[in-house]
Amino acid sequence: MIDRLLARLQQIPDVDARGDEPLAPHTTYKVGGPARRFVVAHTLEALQATLTALRSVDEPTLLLGNGSNVLIADAGFPGTVLTLGRELSHCTLTRDALGAGVHQLEAGGGCSITRLLRLAKQESVAGVEFLGGVPATIGGAVRMNAGTREGEVKDALVTAQVVRPDVAPAWLDPTELGLAYRHSSLPAGAVVTAARFRVTDASLEMRERLDSVLAYRKATQPLHLPSCGSVFANPAGDSAGRLIDAAGLKGRKLGGAQVSEQHANWIVNVAGASASDVRSLIALCQAEVARQFGVTLRPEVQVIGDWGDWSDSEVTP
Ligand SMILES: Cc1cc2nc3c(=O)[nH]c(=O)nc-3n(C[C@H](O)[C@H](O)[C@H](O)COP(=O)(O)OP(=O)(O)OC[C@H]3O[C@@H](n4cnc5c(N)ncnc54)[C@H](O)[C@@H]3O)c2cc1C
């Protein structure tokens, strides 16, 4: 069958579009089936034209950053996956842009946090080092208000550029983005194409902070195995990891997925896990923590794609 939408997307300048793309390599879990179409938009104009084309069909679209907070079904994604390329992955520093000694670090939505931090370190500016070790793109980090115990995106963000289908790009501040704990109120389909962060000259102490954030992660998190980081948001006043550990689930395996021995709020892919293995383990943690402590664990990871007639209630402890 001819894929007319794919053919139309392939005609847009500065767009790479292909069919039937395996998604596992595009996620940090390394699980999940193929996308019907996979599109990389390299410029703002290309992105706008892509969004307009996608709007004309009644099919789902998934905006993908670094795939570090998604669990994609084994059957894949039955629509178009969209990512940001070249010009939308820039990273620049403008000194004194926000006042004397207050600089602006701007990055495209597709730029990685790693690259942002590398530039900050090279230029000796501080204010974003709390994001050390978060394997996200800028767009995904803004969307999720990514953060650590040292801070979150909304603390350092000045403004983010948001593009929506058939609407002119707009710069929004953290309040307009509705940033809260691992959450934003960006409307579905809105794309963060750039973000500007406030940074200042780094004292040695601030540079040391980045090293200490990374060292803490290395000591406490199973970074050597594919994962999505923390699976659940911490319930108010408690820690999801503590609850899962107390429920006796640390180290519990289902197929190739395991509740990490090192950090109980991480489910790791230890041996060629399927997406269903991971999802079953998520459901098991939720069921056991609810049964034993009456607490509902809310997944932070986004469960995406074609899960057929999957039912979490079929997972038995
Ligand atoms: C080893 C590891 C450690 C982690 N540590 C942390 C941590 O300390 N703190 C933390 O908060 N998170 C952490 N995470 C989770 C993850 O990195 C964050 O949730 C991150 O914000 C996701 O960014 P991403 O680019 O990978 O987004 P994706 O996983 O690709 O997508 C996540 C969501 O953002 C949306 N999105 C992606 N790009 C854009 C865009 N340009 N515009 C609008 N929406 C977009 C997607 O549609 C999706 O809804 C960790 C993950 C791993 C694997």
mmCIF file of C-alpha atoms and ligand atoms in Angstrom:
data_model
loop_
_atom_site.group_PDB
_atom_site.id
_atom_site.type_symbol
_atom_site.label_atom_id
_atom_site.label_comp_id
_atom_site.label_asym_id
_atom_site.label_seq_id
_atom_site.Cartn_x
_atom_site.Cartn_y
_atom_site.Cartn_z
ATOM 1 C CA MET A 1 0.000 0.000 0.000
ATOM 2 C CA ILE A 2 1.379 3.440 -0.891
ATOM 3 C CA ASP A 3 1.979 5.597 2.175
ATOM 4 C CA ARG A 4 0.842 9.000 0.912
ATOM 5 C CA LEU A 5 1.689 10.783 4.139
ATOM 6 C CA LEU A 6 5.257 9.420 4.065
ATOM 7 C CA ALA A 7 5.618 10.573 0.467
ATOM 8 C CA ARG A 8 4.335 14.041 1.432
ATOM 9 C CA LEU A 9 6.706 14.281 4.414
ATOM 10 C CA GLN A 10 9.643 13.271 2.220
ATOM 11 C CA GLN A 11 8.923 16.264 -0.039
ATOM 12 C CA ILE A 12 9.384 18.808 2.784
ATOM 13 C CA PRO A 13 12.809 20.514 2.657
ATOM 14 C CA ASP A 14 15.073 19.759 5.659
ATOM 15 C CA VAL A 15 13.021 16.745 6.678
ATOM 16 C CA ASP A 16 14.262 13.153 6.778
ATOM 17 C CA ALA A 17 11.340 10.749 6.747
ATOM 18 C CA ARG A 18 11.331 6.966 6.549
ATOM 19 C CA GLY A 19 8.925 4.115 7.124
ATOM 20 C CA ASP A 20 8.955 1.207 9.554
ATOM 21 C CA GLU A 21 11.704 2.433 11.877
ATOM 22 C CA PRO A 22 12.695 0.220 14.851
ATOM 23 C CA LEU A 23 12.219 2.343 17.979
ATOM 24 C CA ALA A 24 14.197 0.312 20.539
ATOM 25 C CA PRO A 25 17.510 1.969 19.533
ATOM 26 C CA HIS A 26 15.869 5.378 19.999
ATOM 27 C CA THR A 27 15.025 4.690 23.660
ATOM 28 C CA THR A 28 17.206 4.203 26.731
ATOM 29 C CA TYR A 29 15.228 1.037 27.655
ATOM 30 C CA LYS A 30 16.213 -0.526 24.315
ATOM 31 C CA VAL A 31 12.774 -2.133 24.003
ATOM 32 C CA GLY A 32 9.739 -1.537 21.806
ATOM 33 C CA GLY A 33 8.669 -2.253 18.240
ATOM 34 C CA PRO A 34 8.758 -0.104 15.100
ATOM 35 C CA ALA A 35 7.097 3.201 14.246
ATOM 36 C CA ARG A 36 5.031 3.321 11.112
ATOM 37 C CA ARG A 37 6.929 6.492 10.143
ATOM 38 C CA PHE A 38 9.953 8.243 11.630
ATOM 39 C CA VAL A 39 10.597 11.891 10.861
ATOM 40 C CA VAL A 40 13.481 14.207 11.719
ATOM 41 C CA ALA A 41 12.731 17.924 11.258
ATOM 42 C CA HIS A 42 15.966 19.914 10.998
ATOM 43 C CA THR A 43 14.633 23.513 10.983
ATOM 44 C CA LEU A 44 11.741 25.463 12.468
ATOM 45 C CA GLU A 45 10.128 25.803 9.041
ATOM 46 C CA ALA A 46 10.494 22.069 8.391
ATOM 47 C CA LEU A 47 8.911 21.340 11.763
ATOM 48 C CA GLN A 48 5.959 23.640 11.084
ATOM 49 C CA ALA A 49 5.364 22.091 7.651
ATOM 50 C CA THR A 50 5.600 18.612 9.221
ATOM 51 C CA LEU A 51 3.063 19.473 11.926
ATOM 52 C CA THR A 52 0.681 20.803 9.285
ATOM 53 C CA ALA A 53 1.048 17.606 7.228
ATOM 54 C CA LEU A 54 0.521 15.399 10.282
ATOM 55 C CA ARG A 55 -2.586 17.341 11.241
ATOM 56 C CA SER A 56 -4.223 16.341 7.978
ATOM 57 C CA VAL A 57 -4.426 12.659 8.949
ATOM 58 C CA ASP A 58 -6.293 10.950 11.738
ATOM 59 C CA GLU A 59 -3.315 9.079 13.199
ATOM 60 C CA PRO A 60 -1.282 9.444 16.374
ATOM 61 C CA THR A 61 1.975 11.400 16.496
ATOM 62 C CA LEU A 62 4.689 10.902 19.094
ATOM 63 C CA LEU A 63 7.274 13.553 19.734
ATOM 64 C CA LEU A 64 10.448 11.797 20.826
ATOM 65 C CA GLY A 65 13.446 13.362 22.518
ATOM 66 C CA ASN A 66 16.134 10.997 23.721
ATOM 67 C CA GLY A 67 13.534 8.353 24.577
ATOM 68 C CA SER A 68 14.671 8.272 28.209
ATOM 69 C CA ASN A 69 11.223 8.478 29.751
ATOM 70 C CA VAL A 70 9.148 6.289 27.468
ATOM 71 C CA LEU A 71 8.159 2.640 27.351
ATOM 72 C CA ILE A 72 7.107 1.766 23.821
ATOM 73 C CA ALA A 73 4.969 -1.324 23.187
ATOM 74 C CA ASP A 74 6.494 -4.409 21.575
ATOM 75 C CA ALA A 75 4.001 -3.944 18.744
ATOM 76 C CA GLY A 76 5.419 -0.473 18.190
ATOM 77 C CA PHE A 77 3.783 2.855 17.442
ATOM 78 C CA PRO A 78 0.995 2.915 14.852
ATOM 79 C CA GLY A 79 1.645 6.480 13.655
ATOM 80 C CA THR A 80 4.444 8.987 13.129
ATOM 81 C CA VAL A 81 7.342 9.551 15.490
ATOM 82 C CA LEU A 82 8.790 13.044 15.218
ATOM 83 C CA THR A 83 12.220 14.162 16.431
ATOM 84 C CA LEU A 84 14.241 17.358 16.196
ATOM 85 C CA GLY A 85 17.457 17.557 14.157
ATOM 86 C CA ARG A 86 20.315 19.894 13.223
ATOM 87 C CA GLU A 87 19.211 23.542 13.631
ATOM 88 C CA LEU A 88 16.854 22.578 16.426
ATOM 89 C CA SER A 89 19.751 21.093 18.411
ATOM 90 C CA HIS A 90 21.955 24.174 18.732
ATOM 91 C CA CYS A 91 23.568 25.362 21.968
ATOM 92 C CA THR A 92 24.993 28.875 22.564
ATOM 93 C CA LEU A 93 26.013 31.154 25.406
ATOM 94 C CA THR A 94 25.352 34.899 25.336
ATOM 95 C CA ARG A 95 27.245 36.666 28.079
ATOM 96 C CA ASP A 96 25.505 39.390 30.124
ATOM 97 C CA ALA A 97 22.277 38.893 28.116
ATOM 98 C CA LEU A 98 20.168 38.982 31.272
ATOM 99 C CA GLY A 99 22.079 41.692 33.146
ATOM 100 C CA ALA A 100 25.650 42.287 34.253
ATOM 101 C CA GLY A 101 27.181 38.892 35.085
ATOM 102 C CA VAL A 102 23.948 37.043 34.282
ATOM 103 C CA HIS A 103 24.330 35.058 31.086
ATOM 104 C CA GLN A 104 21.925 33.205 28.813
ATOM 105 C CA LEU A 105 22.476 29.606 27.799
ATOM 106 C CA GLU A 106 20.187 28.803 24.869
ATOM 107 C CA ALA A 107 19.690 25.319 23.493
ATOM 108 C CA GLY A 108 17.469 23.811 20.820
ATOM 109 C CA GLY A 109 14.782 21.341 21.848
ATOM 110 C CA GLY A 110 16.784 18.496 20.303
ATOM 111 C CA CYS A 111 20.055 19.388 22.062
ATOM 112 C CA SER A 112 21.175 16.909 24.710
ATOM 113 C CA ILE A 113 21.627 17.865 28.355
ATOM 114 C CA THR A 114 25.138 16.402 28.041
ATOM 115 C CA ARG A 115 26.004 18.958 25.375
ATOM 116 C CA LEU A 116 24.446 21.809 27.368
ATOM 117 C CA LEU A 117 26.521 20.869 30.412
ATOM 118 C CA ARG A 118 29.675 20.473 28.338
ATOM 119 C CA LEU A 119 29.293 24.038 27.039
ATOM 120 C CA ALA A 120 28.538 25.328 30.555
ATOM 121 C CA LYS A 121 31.687 23.637 31.844
ATOM 122 C CA GLN A 122 33.851 24.883 28.949
ATOM 123 C CA GLU A 123 32.610 28.447 29.451
ATOM 124 C CA SER A 124 32.797 28.221 33.268
ATOM 125 C CA VAL A 125 29.173 29.139 33.894
ATOM 126 C CA ALA A 126 26.916 27.592 36.509
ATOM 127 C CA GLY A 127 23.191 27.231 37.108
ATOM 128 C CA VAL A 128 22.277 24.063 35.209
ATOM 129 C CA GLU A 129 24.651 21.540 36.774
ATOM 130 C CA PHE A 130 21.811 19.997 38.808
ATOM 131 C CA LEU A 131 20.790 18.299 35.529
ATOM 132 C CA GLY A 132 24.047 16.316 35.475
ATOM 133 C CA GLY A 133 23.455 12.747 34.370
ATOM 134 C CA VAL A 134 19.866 13.247 33.129
ATOM 135 C CA PRO A 135 20.055 11.634 29.652
ATOM 136 C CA ALA A 136 17.435 13.920 28.120
ATOM 137 C CA THR A 137 17.039 16.397 25.317
ATOM 138 C CA ILE A 138 16.186 19.970 26.242
ATOM 139 C CA GLY A 139 12.635 19.534 24.865
ATOM 140 C CA GLY A 140 12.007 16.387 26.889
ATOM 141 C CA ALA A 141 13.522 17.963 29.999
ATOM 142 C CA VAL A 142 11.249 21.004 29.748
ATOM 143 C CA ARG A 143 8.188 18.863 29.019
ATOM 144 C CA MET A 144 8.888 16.704 32.086
ATOM 145 C CA ASN A 145 10.325 19.527 34.242
ATOM 146 C CA ALA A 146 13.234 17.159 34.752
ATOM 147 C CA GLY A 147 15.147 17.490 37.958
ATOM 148 C CA THR A 148 17.118 15.960 40.737
ATOM 149 C CA ARG A 149 17.319 16.543 44.471
ATOM 150 C CA GLU A 150 19.586 19.489 43.550
ATOM 151 C CA GLY A 151 16.960 21.354 41.508
ATOM 152 C CA GLU A 152 14.604 21.182 38.549
ATOM 153 C CA VAL A 153 14.279 22.783 35.118
ATOM 154 C CA LYS A 154 11.874 25.468 36.308
ATOM 155 C CA ASP A 155 14.527 26.858 38.703
ATOM 156 C CA ALA A 156 16.902 27.825 35.890
ATOM 157 C CA LEU A 157 14.568 28.244 32.903
ATOM 158 C CA VAL A 158 13.911 31.792 31.719
ATOM 159 C CA THR A 159 11.721 30.980 28.736
ATOM 160 C CA ALA A 160 11.023 28.201 26.236
ATOM 161 C CA GLN A 161 9.947 28.434 22.626
ATOM 162 C CA VAL A 162 6.848 26.398 21.871
ATOM 163 C CA VAL A 163 5.524 25.493 18.426
ATOM 164 C CA ARG A 164 2.038 24.210 17.807
ATOM 165 C CA PRO A 165 0.346 23.231 14.541
ATOM 166 C CA ASP A 166 -0.857 26.317 12.667
ATOM 167 C CA VAL A 167 0.090 28.704 15.502
ATOM 168 C CA ALA A 168 3.033 31.141 15.417
ATOM 169 C CA PRO A 169 5.976 30.062 17.659
ATOM 170 C CA ALA A 170 5.694 31.606 21.136
ATOM 171 C CA TRP A 171 8.197 32.115 23.977
ATOM 172 C CA LEU A 172 6.607 31.067 27.287
ATOM 173 C CA ASP A 173 7.894 31.484 30.836
ATOM 174 C CA PRO A 174 7.903 28.651 33.423
ATOM 175 C CA THR A 175 4.541 29.756 34.862
ATOM 176 C CA GLU A 176 2.900 29.695 31.433
ATOM 177 C CA LEU A 177 4.373 26.234 30.872
ATOM 178 C CA GLY A 178 2.751 25.044 34.115
ATOM 179 C CA LEU A 179 5.952 23.399 35.356
ATOM 180 C CA ALA A 180 5.486 21.303 38.489
ATOM 181 C CA TYR A 181 7.027 18.097 39.890
ATOM 182 C CA ARG A 182 7.937 16.057 36.762
ATOM 183 C CA HIS A 183 5.067 17.688 34.913
ATOM 184 C CA SER A 184 4.191 20.537 32.550
ATOM 185 C CA SER A 185 0.855 21.677 31.244
ATOM 186 C CA LEU A 186 2.033 21.949 27.637
ATOM 187 C CA PRO A 187 -0.886 21.064 25.386
ATOM 188 C CA ALA A 188 -0.652 17.738 23.540
ATOM 189 C CA GLY A 189 1.172 18.224 20.262
ATOM 190 C CA ALA A 190 3.104 21.296 21.454
ATOM 191 C CA VAL A 191 6.813 21.112 20.618
ATOM 192 C CA VAL A 192 9.512 22.789 22.704
ATOM 193 C CA THR A 193 11.969 23.966 20.053
ATOM 194 C CA ALA A 194 14.351 25.956 22.276
ATOM 195 C CA ALA A 195 14.928 26.965 25.871
ATOM 196 C CA ARG A 196 16.903 29.735 27.551
ATOM 197 C CA PHE A 197 18.528 29.216 30.932
ATOM 198 C CA ARG A 198 19.932 31.717 33.413
ATOM 199 C CA VAL A 199 23.580 31.053 34.326
ATOM 200 C CA THR A 200 26.279 32.966 36.154
ATOM 201 C CA ASP A 201 30.068 32.785 36.289
ATOM 202 C CA ALA A 202 31.062 29.542 37.925
ATOM 203 C CA SER A 203 33.044 29.498 41.081
ATOM 204 C CA LEU A 204 35.218 26.422 41.563
ATOM 205 C CA GLU A 205 32.673 25.244 44.124
ATOM 206 C CA MET A 206 29.920 25.226 41.452
ATOM 207 C CA ARG A 207 32.041 23.195 39.050
ATOM 208 C CA GLU A 208 32.760 20.742 41.812
ATOM 209 C CA ARG A 209 29.006 20.441 42.350
ATOM 210 C CA LEU A 210 28.571 18.928 38.859
ATOM 211 C CA ASP A 211 31.268 16.359 39.601
ATOM 212 C CA SER A 212 29.598 15.538 42.914
ATOM 213 C CA VAL A 213 26.128 15.180 41.267
ATOM 214 C CA LEU A 214 27.619 12.715 38.747
ATOM 215 C CA ALA A 215 29.549 10.811 41.429
ATOM 216 C CA TYR A 216 26.410 10.482 43.575
ATOM 217 C CA ARG A 217 24.522 9.024 40.602
ATOM 218 C CA LYS A 218 27.260 6.551 39.836
ATOM 219 C CA ALA A 219 27.247 5.347 43.423
ATOM 220 C CA THR A 220 23.479 5.031 43.810
ATOM 221 C CA GLN A 221 22.021 4.237 40.364
ATOM 222 C CA PRO A 222 22.376 1.237 38.011
ATOM 223 C CA LEU A 223 23.670 3.358 35.137
ATOM 224 C CA HIS A 224 25.308 0.384 33.387
ATOM 225 C CA LEU A 225 21.925 -1.161 32.453
ATOM 226 C CA PRO A 226 19.211 0.094 30.056
ATOM 227 C CA SER A 227 16.394 1.816 31.963
ATOM 228 C CA CYS A 228 14.198 4.910 32.106
ATOM 229 C CA GLY A 229 15.633 6.118 35.418
ATOM 230 C CA SER A 230 12.984 6.376 38.111
ATOM 231 C CA VAL A 231 9.845 4.534 37.061
ATOM 232 C CA PHE A 232 7.434 6.135 39.542
ATOM 233 C CA ALA A 233 7.012 9.675 40.808
ATOM 234 C CA ASN A 234 7.565 9.876 44.542
ATOM 235 C CA PRO A 235 4.240 9.966 46.398
ATOM 236 C CA ALA A 236 3.825 13.019 48.669
ATOM 237 C CA GLY A 237 6.038 12.707 51.751
ATOM 238 C CA ASP A 238 7.483 9.317 50.790
ATOM 239 C CA SER A 239 9.792 7.651 48.297
ATOM 240 C CA ALA A 240 8.624 5.192 45.665
ATOM 241 C CA GLY A 241 11.912 3.284 45.980
ATOM 242 C CA ARG A 242 11.475 2.892 49.755
ATOM 243 C CA LEU A 243 7.919 1.556 49.299
ATOM 244 C CA ILE A 244 8.914 -0.942 46.585
ATOM 245 C CA ASP A 245 11.854 -2.109 48.704
ATOM 246 C CA ALA A 246 9.615 -2.453 51.790
ATOM 247 C CA ALA A 247 7.145 -4.470 49.692
ATOM 248 C CA GLY A 248 9.927 -7.013 49.174
ATOM 249 C CA LEU A 249 10.278 -6.396 45.447
ATOM 250 C CA LYS A 250 13.907 -5.287 45.192
ATOM 251 C CA GLY A 251 15.635 -7.646 42.757
ATOM 252 C CA ARG A 252 12.329 -9.161 41.543
ATOM 253 C CA LYS A 253 12.548 -10.348 37.923
ATOM 254 C CA LEU A 254 9.919 -10.832 35.221
ATOM 255 C CA GLY A 255 11.331 -12.067 31.925
ATOM 256 C CA GLY A 256 14.349 -9.896 31.145
ATOM 257 C CA ALA A 257 13.250 -7.010 33.394
ATOM 258 C CA GLN A 258 14.274 -6.580 37.012
ATOM 259 C CA VAL A 259 13.553 -4.218 39.901
ATOM 260 C CA SER A 260 17.105 -2.941 40.400
ATOM 261 C CA GLU A 261 19.027 -4.335 43.360
ATOM 262 C CA GLN A 262 20.709 -0.942 43.636
ATOM 263 C CA HIS A 263 17.684 1.378 43.471
ATOM 264 C CA ALA A 264 14.186 -0.074 43.850
ATOM 265 C CA ASN A 265 12.504 2.721 41.860
ATOM 266 C CA TRP A 266 14.454 1.669 38.778
ATOM 267 C CA ILE A 267 13.332 -1.234 36.599
ATOM 268 C CA VAL A 268 16.271 -2.322 34.478
ATOM 269 C CA ASN A 269 16.558 -4.342 31.304
ATOM 270 C CA VAL A 270 18.939 -7.062 32.432
ATOM 271 C CA ALA A 271 18.591 -9.642 29.689
ATOM 272 C CA GLY A 272 16.851 -8.698 26.456
ATOM 273 C CA ALA A 273 13.615 -7.654 28.176
ATOM 274 C CA SER A 274 10.476 -7.060 26.158
ATOM 275 C CA ALA A 275 8.352 -3.966 26.739
ATOM 276 C CA SER A 276 5.704 -6.312 28.153
ATOM 277 C CA ASP A 277 8.187 -7.627 30.746
ATOM 278 C CA VAL A 278 8.816 -4.069 31.921
ATOM 279 C CA ARG A 279 5.145 -3.158 31.954
ATOM 280 C CA SER A 280 4.236 -6.308 33.869
ATOM 281 C CA LEU A 281 6.830 -5.461 36.508
ATOM 282 C CA ILE A 282 5.479 -1.903 36.749
ATOM 283 C CA ALA A 283 1.983 -3.311 37.320
ATOM 284 C CA LEU A 284 3.305 -5.769 39.904
ATOM 285 C CA CYS A 285 5.022 -2.968 41.889
ATOM 286 C CA GLN A 286 1.833 -0.900 41.800
ATOM 287 C CA ALA A 287 -0.358 -3.817 42.887
ATOM 288 C CA GLU A 288 1.928 -4.883 45.771
ATOM 289 C CA VAL A 289 2.545 -1.363 47.102
ATOM 290 C CA ALA A 290 -1.215 -0.655 46.969
ATOM 291 C CA ARG A 291 -2.019 -3.963 48.698
ATOM 292 C CA GLN A 292 0.584 -3.653 51.440
ATOM 293 C CA PHE A 293 0.611 0.102 52.111
ATOM 294 C CA GLY A 294 -2.517 1.502 50.448
ATOM 295 C CA VAL A 295 -0.365 3.875 48.345
ATOM 296 C CA THR A 296 -0.985 4.429 44.618
ATOM 297 C CA LEU A 297 2.258 4.695 42.668
ATOM 298 C CA ARG A 298 1.973 6.995 39.646
ATOM 299 C CA PRO A 299 4.326 6.022 36.792
ATOM 300 C CA GLU A 300 6.665 8.808 35.724
ATOM 301 C CA VAL A 301 7.592 6.815 32.615
ATOM 302 C CA GLN A 302 5.176 7.307 29.717
ATOM 303 C CA VAL A 303 3.662 4.076 28.410
ATOM 304 C CA ILE A 304 3.188 4.531 24.669
ATOM 305 C CA GLY A 305 2.103 2.696 21.537
ATOM 306 C CA ASP A 306 -0.025 -0.257 20.573
ATOM 307 C CA TRP A 307 -0.595 -2.445 23.656
ATOM 308 C CA GLY A 308 -3.546 -4.349 22.137
ATOM 309 C CA ASP A 309 -6.030 -5.360 24.828
ATOM 310 C CA TRP A 310 -3.419 -5.290 27.610
ATOM 311 C CA SER A 311 -4.829 -5.223 31.127
ATOM 312 C CA ASP A 312 -2.638 -4.399 34.133
ATOM 313 C CA SER A 313 -5.060 -6.282 36.383
ATOM 314 C CA GLU A 314 -4.018 -9.588 34.761
ATOM 315 C CA VAL A 315 -0.604 -9.321 36.414
ATOM 316 C CA THR A 316 -0.626 -11.471 39.532
ATOM 317 C CA PRO A 317 1.833 -11.030 42.438
HETATM 318 C C1 LIG B 1 19.600 6.698 33.417
HETATM 319 C C2 LIG B 1 18.455 7.676 33.549
HETATM 320 C C3 LIG B 1 18.475 8.633 34.551
HETATM 321 C C4 LIG B 1 17.437 9.558 34.693
HETATM 322 N N1 LIG B 1 17.486 10.481 35.684
HETATM 323 C C5 LIG B 1 16.524 11.406 35.788
HETATM 324 C C6 LIG B 1 16.584 12.426 36.803
HETATM 325 O O1 LIG B 1 17.496 12.466 37.618
HETATM 326 N N2 LIG B 1 15.582 13.333 36.836
HETATM 327 C C7 LIG B 1 14.558 13.329 35.950
HETATM 328 O O2 LIG B 1 13.693 14.213 36.020
HETATM 329 N N3 LIG B 1 14.468 12.382 34.988
HETATM 330 C C8 LIG B 1 15.414 11.433 34.882
HETATM 331 N N4 LIG B 1 15.314 10.454 33.919
HETATM 332 C C9 LIG B 1 14.131 10.417 33.033
HETATM 333 C C10 LIG B 1 14.271 11.240 31.735
HETATM 334 O O3 LIG B 1 15.630 11.480 31.415
HETATM 335 C C11 LIG B 1 13.511 12.565 31.843
HETATM 336 O O4 LIG B 1 12.139 12.359 32.061
HETATM 337 C C12 LIG B 1 13.687 13.448 30.596
HETATM 338 O O5 LIG B 1 13.092 14.697 30.856
HETATM 339 C C13 LIG B 1 13.118 12.857 29.314
HETATM 340 O O6 LIG B 1 13.700 13.543 28.237
HETATM 341 P P1 LIG B 1 13.788 12.900 26.783
HETATM 342 O O7 LIG B 1 14.386 13.904 25.864
HETATM 343 O O8 LIG B 1 14.459 11.594 26.824
HETATM 344 O O9 LIG B 1 12.241 12.738 26.459
HETATM 345 P P2 LIG B 1 11.483 11.467 25.882
HETATM 346 O O10 LIG B 1 11.637 10.327 26.832
HETATM 347 O O11 LIG B 1 11.857 11.235 24.477
HETATM 348 O O12 LIG B 1 9.983 12.001 25.961
HETATM 349 C C14 LIG B 1 9.405 12.253 27.223
HETATM 350 C C15 LIG B 1 8.166 13.145 27.007
HETATM 351 O O13 LIG B 1 8.595 14.423 26.556
HETATM 352 C C16 LIG B 1 7.973 14.717 25.309
HETATM 353 N N5 LIG B 1 8.933 15.470 24.499
HETATM 354 C C17 LIG B 1 10.133 15.049 24.029
HETATM 355 N N6 LIG B 1 10.719 16.047 23.319
HETATM 356 C C18 LIG B 1 9.867 17.082 23.359
HETATM 357 C C19 LIG B 1 9.893 18.404 22.806
HETATM 358 N N7 LIG B 1 10.906 18.854 22.055
HETATM 359 N N8 LIG B 1 8.827 19.228 23.051
HETATM 360 C C20 LIG B 1 7.785 18.801 23.794
HETATM 361 N N9 LIG B 1 7.694 17.569 24.333
HETATM 362 C C21 LIG B 1 8.727 16.734 24.119
HETATM 363 C C22 LIG B 1 7.636 13.383 24.711
HETATM 364 O O14 LIG B 1 6.589 13.486 23.766
HETATM 365 C C23 LIG B 1 7.233 12.615 25.921
HETATM 366 O O15 LIG B 1 5.915 12.972 26.285
HETATM 367 C C24 LIG B 1 16.342 9.520 33.775
HETATM 368 C C25 LIG B 1 16.321 8.553 32.754
HETATM 369 C C26 LIG B 1 17.362 7.637 32.641
HETATM 370 C C27 LIG B 1 17.333 6.627 31.537
#
